[in-house]
Every structure is written in structure tokens, then in C-alpha cells.
mmCIF file of C-alpha atoms and ligand atoms in Angstrom:
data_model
loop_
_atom_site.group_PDB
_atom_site.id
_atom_site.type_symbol
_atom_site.label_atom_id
_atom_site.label_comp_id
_atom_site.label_asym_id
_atom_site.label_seq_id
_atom_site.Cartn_x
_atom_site.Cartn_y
_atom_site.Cartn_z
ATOM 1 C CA UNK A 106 12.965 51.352 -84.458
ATOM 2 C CA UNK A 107 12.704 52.675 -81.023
ATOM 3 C CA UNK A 108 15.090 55.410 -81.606
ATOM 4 C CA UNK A 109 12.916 56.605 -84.610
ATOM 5 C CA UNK A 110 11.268 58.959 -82.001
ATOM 6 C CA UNK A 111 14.519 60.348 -81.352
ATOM 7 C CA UNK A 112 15.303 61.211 -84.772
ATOM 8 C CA UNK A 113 12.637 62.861 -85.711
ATOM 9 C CA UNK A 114 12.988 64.899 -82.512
ATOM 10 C CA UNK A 115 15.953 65.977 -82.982
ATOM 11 C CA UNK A 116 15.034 66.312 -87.036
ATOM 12 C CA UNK A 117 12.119 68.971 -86.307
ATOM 13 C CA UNK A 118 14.466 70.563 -83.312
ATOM 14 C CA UNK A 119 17.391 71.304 -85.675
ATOM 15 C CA UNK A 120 14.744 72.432 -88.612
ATOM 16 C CA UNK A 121 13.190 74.974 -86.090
ATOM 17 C CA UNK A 122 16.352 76.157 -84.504
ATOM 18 C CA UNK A 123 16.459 79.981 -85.257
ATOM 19 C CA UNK A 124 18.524 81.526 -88.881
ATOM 20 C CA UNK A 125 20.341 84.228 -87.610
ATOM 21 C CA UNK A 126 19.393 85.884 -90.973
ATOM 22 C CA UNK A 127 15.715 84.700 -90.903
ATOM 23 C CA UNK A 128 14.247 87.120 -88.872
ATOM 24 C CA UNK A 129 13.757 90.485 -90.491
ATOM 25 C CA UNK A 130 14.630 89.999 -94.303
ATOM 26 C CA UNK A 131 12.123 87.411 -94.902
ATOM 27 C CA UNK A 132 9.102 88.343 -92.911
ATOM 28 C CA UNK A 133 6.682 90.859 -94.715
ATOM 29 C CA UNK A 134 5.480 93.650 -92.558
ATOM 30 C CA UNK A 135 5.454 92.943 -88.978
ATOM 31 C CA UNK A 136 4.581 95.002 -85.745
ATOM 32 C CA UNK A 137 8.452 94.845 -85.539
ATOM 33 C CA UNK A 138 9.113 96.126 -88.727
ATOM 34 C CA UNK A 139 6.520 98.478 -88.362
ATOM 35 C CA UNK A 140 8.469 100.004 -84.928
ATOM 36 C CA UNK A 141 11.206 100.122 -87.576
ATOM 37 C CA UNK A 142 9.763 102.158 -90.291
ATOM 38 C CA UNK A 143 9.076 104.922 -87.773
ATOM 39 C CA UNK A 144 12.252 104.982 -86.416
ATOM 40 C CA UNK A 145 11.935 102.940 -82.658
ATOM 41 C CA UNK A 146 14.124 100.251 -82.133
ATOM 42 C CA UNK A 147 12.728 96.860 -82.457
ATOM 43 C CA UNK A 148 13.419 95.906 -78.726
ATOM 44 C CA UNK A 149 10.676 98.034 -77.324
ATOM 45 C CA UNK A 150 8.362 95.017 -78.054
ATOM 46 C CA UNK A 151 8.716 91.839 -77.039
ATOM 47 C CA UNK A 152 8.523 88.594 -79.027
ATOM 48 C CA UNK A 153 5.692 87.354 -79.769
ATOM 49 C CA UNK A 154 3.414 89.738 -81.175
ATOM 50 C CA UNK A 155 0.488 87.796 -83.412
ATOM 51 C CA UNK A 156 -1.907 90.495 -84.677
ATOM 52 C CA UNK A 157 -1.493 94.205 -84.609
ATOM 53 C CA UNK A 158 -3.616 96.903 -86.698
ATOM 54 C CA UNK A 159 -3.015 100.537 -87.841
ATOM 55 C CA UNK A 160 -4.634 103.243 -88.607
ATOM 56 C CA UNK A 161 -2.199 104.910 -90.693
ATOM 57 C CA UNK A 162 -4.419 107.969 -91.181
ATOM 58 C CA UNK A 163 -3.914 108.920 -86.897
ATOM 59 C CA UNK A 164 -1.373 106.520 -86.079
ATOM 60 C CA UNK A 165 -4.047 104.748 -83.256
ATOM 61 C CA UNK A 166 -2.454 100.667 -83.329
ATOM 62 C CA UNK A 167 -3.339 97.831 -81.266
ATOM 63 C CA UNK A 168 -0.960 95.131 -81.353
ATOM 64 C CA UNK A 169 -1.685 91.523 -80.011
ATOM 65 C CA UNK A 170 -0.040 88.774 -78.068
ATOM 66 C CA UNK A 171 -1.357 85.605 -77.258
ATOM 67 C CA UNK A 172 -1.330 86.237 -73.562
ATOM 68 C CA UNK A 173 0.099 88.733 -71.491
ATOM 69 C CA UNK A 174 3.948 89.071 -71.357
ATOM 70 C CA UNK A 175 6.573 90.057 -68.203
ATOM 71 C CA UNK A 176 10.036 89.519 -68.261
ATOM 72 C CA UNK A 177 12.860 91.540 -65.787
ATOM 73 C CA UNK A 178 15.741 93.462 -67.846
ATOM 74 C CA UNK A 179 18.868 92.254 -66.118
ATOM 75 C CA UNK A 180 19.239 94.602 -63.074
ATOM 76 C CA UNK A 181 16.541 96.282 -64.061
ATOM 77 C CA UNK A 182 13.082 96.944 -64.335
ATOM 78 C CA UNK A 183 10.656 94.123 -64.394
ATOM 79 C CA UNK A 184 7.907 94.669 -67.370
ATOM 80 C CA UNK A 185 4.289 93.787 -68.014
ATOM 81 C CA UNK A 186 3.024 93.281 -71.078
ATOM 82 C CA UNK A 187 -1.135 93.040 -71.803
ATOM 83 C CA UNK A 188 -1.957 90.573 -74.261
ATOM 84 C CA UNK A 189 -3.614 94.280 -76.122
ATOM 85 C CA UNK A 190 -1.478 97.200 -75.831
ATOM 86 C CA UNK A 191 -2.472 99.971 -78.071
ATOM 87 C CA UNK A 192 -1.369 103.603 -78.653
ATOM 88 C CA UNK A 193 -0.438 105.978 -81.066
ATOM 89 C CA UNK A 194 2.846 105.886 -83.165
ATOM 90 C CA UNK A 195 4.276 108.433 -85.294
ATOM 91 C CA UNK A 196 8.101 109.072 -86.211
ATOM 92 C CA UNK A 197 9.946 108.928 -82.786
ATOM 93 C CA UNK A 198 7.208 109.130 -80.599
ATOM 94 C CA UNK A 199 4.364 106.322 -78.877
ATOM 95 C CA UNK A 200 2.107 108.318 -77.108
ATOM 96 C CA UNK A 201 -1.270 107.445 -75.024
ATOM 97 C CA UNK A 202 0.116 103.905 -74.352
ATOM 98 C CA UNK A 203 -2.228 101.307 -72.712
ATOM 99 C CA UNK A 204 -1.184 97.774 -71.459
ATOM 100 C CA UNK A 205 2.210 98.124 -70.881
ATOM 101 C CA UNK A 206 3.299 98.525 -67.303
ATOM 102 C CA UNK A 207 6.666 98.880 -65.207
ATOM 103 C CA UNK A 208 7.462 97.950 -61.842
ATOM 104 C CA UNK A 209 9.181 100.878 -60.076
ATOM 105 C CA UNK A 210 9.828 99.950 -56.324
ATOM 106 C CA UNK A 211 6.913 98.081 -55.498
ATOM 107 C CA UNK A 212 4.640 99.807 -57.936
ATOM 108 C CA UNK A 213 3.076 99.237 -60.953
ATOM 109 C CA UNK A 214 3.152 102.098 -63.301
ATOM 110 C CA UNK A 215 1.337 102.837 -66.864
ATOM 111 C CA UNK A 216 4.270 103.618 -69.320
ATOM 112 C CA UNK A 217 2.167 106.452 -71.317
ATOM 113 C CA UNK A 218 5.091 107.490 -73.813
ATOM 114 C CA UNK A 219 8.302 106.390 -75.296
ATOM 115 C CA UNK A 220 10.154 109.340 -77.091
ATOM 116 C CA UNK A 221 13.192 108.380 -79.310
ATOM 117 C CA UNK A 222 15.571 111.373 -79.228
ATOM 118 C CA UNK A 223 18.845 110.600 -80.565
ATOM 119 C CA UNK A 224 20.342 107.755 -79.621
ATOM 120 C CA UNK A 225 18.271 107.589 -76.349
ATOM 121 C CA UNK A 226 14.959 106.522 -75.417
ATOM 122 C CA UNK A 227 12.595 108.265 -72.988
ATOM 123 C CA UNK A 228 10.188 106.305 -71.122
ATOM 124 C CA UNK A 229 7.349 108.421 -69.641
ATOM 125 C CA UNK A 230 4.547 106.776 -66.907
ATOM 126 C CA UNK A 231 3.846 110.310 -66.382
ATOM 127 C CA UNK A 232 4.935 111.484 -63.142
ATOM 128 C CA UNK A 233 8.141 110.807 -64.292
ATOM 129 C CA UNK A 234 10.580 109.746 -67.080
ATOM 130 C CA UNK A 235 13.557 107.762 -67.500
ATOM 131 C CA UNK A 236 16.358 108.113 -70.141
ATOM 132 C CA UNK A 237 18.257 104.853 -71.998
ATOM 133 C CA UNK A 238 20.412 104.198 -74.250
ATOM 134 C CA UNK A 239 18.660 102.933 -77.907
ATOM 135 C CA UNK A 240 21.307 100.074 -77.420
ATOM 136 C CA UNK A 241 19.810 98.354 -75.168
ATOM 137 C CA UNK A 242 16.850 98.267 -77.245
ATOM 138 C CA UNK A 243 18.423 96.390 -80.379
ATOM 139 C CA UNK A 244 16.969 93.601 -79.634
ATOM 140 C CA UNK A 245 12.868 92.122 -78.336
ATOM 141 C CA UNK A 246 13.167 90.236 -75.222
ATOM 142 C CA UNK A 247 11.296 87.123 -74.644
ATOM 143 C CA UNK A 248 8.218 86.596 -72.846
ATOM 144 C CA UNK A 249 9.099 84.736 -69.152
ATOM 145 C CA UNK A 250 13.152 85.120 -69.122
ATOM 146 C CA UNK A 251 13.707 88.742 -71.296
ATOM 147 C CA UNK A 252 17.103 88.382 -72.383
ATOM 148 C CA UNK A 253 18.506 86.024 -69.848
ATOM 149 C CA UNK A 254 17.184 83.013 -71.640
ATOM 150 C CA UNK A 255 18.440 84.305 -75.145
ATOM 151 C CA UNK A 256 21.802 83.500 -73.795
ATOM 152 C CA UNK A 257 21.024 80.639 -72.833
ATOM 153 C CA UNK A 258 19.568 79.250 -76.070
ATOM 154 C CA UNK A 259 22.113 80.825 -78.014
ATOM 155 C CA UNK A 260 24.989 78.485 -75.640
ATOM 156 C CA UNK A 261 22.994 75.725 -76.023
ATOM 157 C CA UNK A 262 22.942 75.789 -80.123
ATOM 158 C CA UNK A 263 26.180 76.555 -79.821
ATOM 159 C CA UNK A 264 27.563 73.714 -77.494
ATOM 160 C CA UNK A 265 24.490 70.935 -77.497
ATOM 161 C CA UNK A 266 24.180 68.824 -80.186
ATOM 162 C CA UNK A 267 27.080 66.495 -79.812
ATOM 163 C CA UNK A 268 25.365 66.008 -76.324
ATOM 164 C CA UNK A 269 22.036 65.526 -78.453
ATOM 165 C CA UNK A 270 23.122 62.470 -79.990
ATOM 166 C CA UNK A 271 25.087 60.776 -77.115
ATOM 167 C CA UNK A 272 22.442 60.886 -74.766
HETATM 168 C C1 LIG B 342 -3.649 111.232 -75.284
HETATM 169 O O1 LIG B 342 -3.272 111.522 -73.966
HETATM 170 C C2 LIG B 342 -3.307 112.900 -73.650
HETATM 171 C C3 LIG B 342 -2.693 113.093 -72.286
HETATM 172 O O2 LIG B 342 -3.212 112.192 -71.362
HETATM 173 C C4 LIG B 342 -4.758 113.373 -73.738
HETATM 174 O O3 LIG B 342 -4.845 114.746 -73.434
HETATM 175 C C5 LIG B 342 -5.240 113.140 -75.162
HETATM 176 O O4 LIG B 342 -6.607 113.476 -75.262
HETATM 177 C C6 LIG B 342 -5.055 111.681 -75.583
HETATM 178 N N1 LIG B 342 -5.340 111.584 -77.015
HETATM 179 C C7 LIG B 342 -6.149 110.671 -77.512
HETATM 180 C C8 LIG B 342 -6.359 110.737 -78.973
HETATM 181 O O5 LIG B 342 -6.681 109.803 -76.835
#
């Protein structure tokens, strides 16, 4: 009886282990799929996203998160996301972006525009711009540990659950 606990643990932790497949064909609209339809790469958004509204008429959204979001790209820029950002979208281009900040040096700077051109992706804070590749944007990093901690969950489904049951 005492291990019942345990079960049921481990019952509702393999139930809400991520499909591989789940994510995008089952969900109805989503900000994600949204990002999609107009051509930006999911990754430019990080998980997590509740809420989000648009005005298809202008393109104005907001977009919601339950509180605000950083994470560091791996060698790279660290990122601040406000738990509003808002901005207009329309087919390759955000523009007038509010809430989502970059730390350059030791500064904190507004990113104002993304511009998908190709197969790269321009990030304005308007002084200046930087240039990367849409690859690295194929998939949303995760509030707290961006991508670092997606490779760590995906080793431990991978390697964990005879270690679930023996310990
Ligand atoms: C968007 O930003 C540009 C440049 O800062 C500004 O001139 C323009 O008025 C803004 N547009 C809207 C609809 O807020």
C-alpha cells in the first residue's frame, strides 16, 4: 500500500511525458501556429504562451504568458520575455515590438523588429541589427533553461525509467 503513491506518480509522470507528434497537429490555432501561418519560425517565442489576441484587420497582437520569461541561447544572448509582449505581425515581418528585451554587453535592449528574409532572421533593437540563421529558430525555448534543459529532459526520457522503478 505504501508504494501506491509511487505508482500513481510515476502513472501521471509517464501520461504527461511529451508525444513527439502531439505538439502541432493536434492543437487548434495557437500563438505558435499563428507565427507559422505568416511565415516566422516557431522558435521566436518561447513556451508557454496562454492567451494571445489579433487583430487581423492591422495585424496589432498581444500575446500572454503567465509571468515573464528569460532564458540564455547557448553562447549567446540572454533574453527577456514580459509576461505581455505585443506588436504587429504581417508575412515576414514583427514590427513595433514591446516586452521583449536582449542583453547586449551589459545592456538591456528593446528588440523593435524581427524581419524573416530568406532563410535568415533579422533582429532589430534599433540602433542596430543582427542576422541568424532561421535554424536556430526551429524550435521555442523554455522559460528558465532555453534549450539547455530540453536536452536534458529529452536524456532523461530516454535513459530514466528503469532508474524510476528501482529506486
Ligand atoms: C511603429 O513604430 C514606428 C517606428 O518607431 C513608428 O513610426 C510608428 O508610428 C509605429 N506604428 C504604430 C502603429 O504604432
Amino acid at each position: 500500500m505504501s508504494r501506491l503513491p509511487i505508482l500513481v506518480a510515476a502513472c501521471l509522470f509517464l501520461y504527461h511525458l511529451p508525444s513527439p507528434f502531439a505538439a502541432e497537429t493536434d492543437s487548434p490555432t495557437t500563438a505558435y501556429s499563428l507565427l507559422q501561418s505568416y511565415n516566422f519560425p516557431v522558435g521566436i517565442l518561447p513556451k508557454g504562451v496562454v492567451a494571445y489576441d489579433l487583430d487581423t484587420s492591422t495585424g496589432k497582437f498581444h500575446a500572454y504568458f503567465k509571468d515573464s520569461c528569460s532564458f540564455s541561447l547557448v553562447g549567446s544572448y540572454q533574453l527577456n520575455y514580459k509576461s505581455t509582449i505585443s506588436g504587429y505581425i504581417s508575412e515576414n515581418k514583427l514590427t513595433n515590438l514591446t516586452g521583449i528585451k536582449v542583453k547586449v554587453l551589459f545592456l538591456w535592449l528593446n528588440i523593435v523588429e524581427v524581419i524573416r528574409n530568406g532563410d535568415e532572421m533579422e533582429f532589430s533593437v534599433g540602433i542596430t541589427s543582427a542576422n541568424f540563421g532561421i535554424k536556430e529558430f526551429l524550435a521555442s525555448p523554455q522559460c528558465g533553461c532555453g534549450f539547455e534543459c530540453k536536452e536534458l529532459k529529452t536524456e532523461t526520457y530516454d535513459t530514466s525509467l528503469p532508474s524510476v522503478s528501482s529506486s
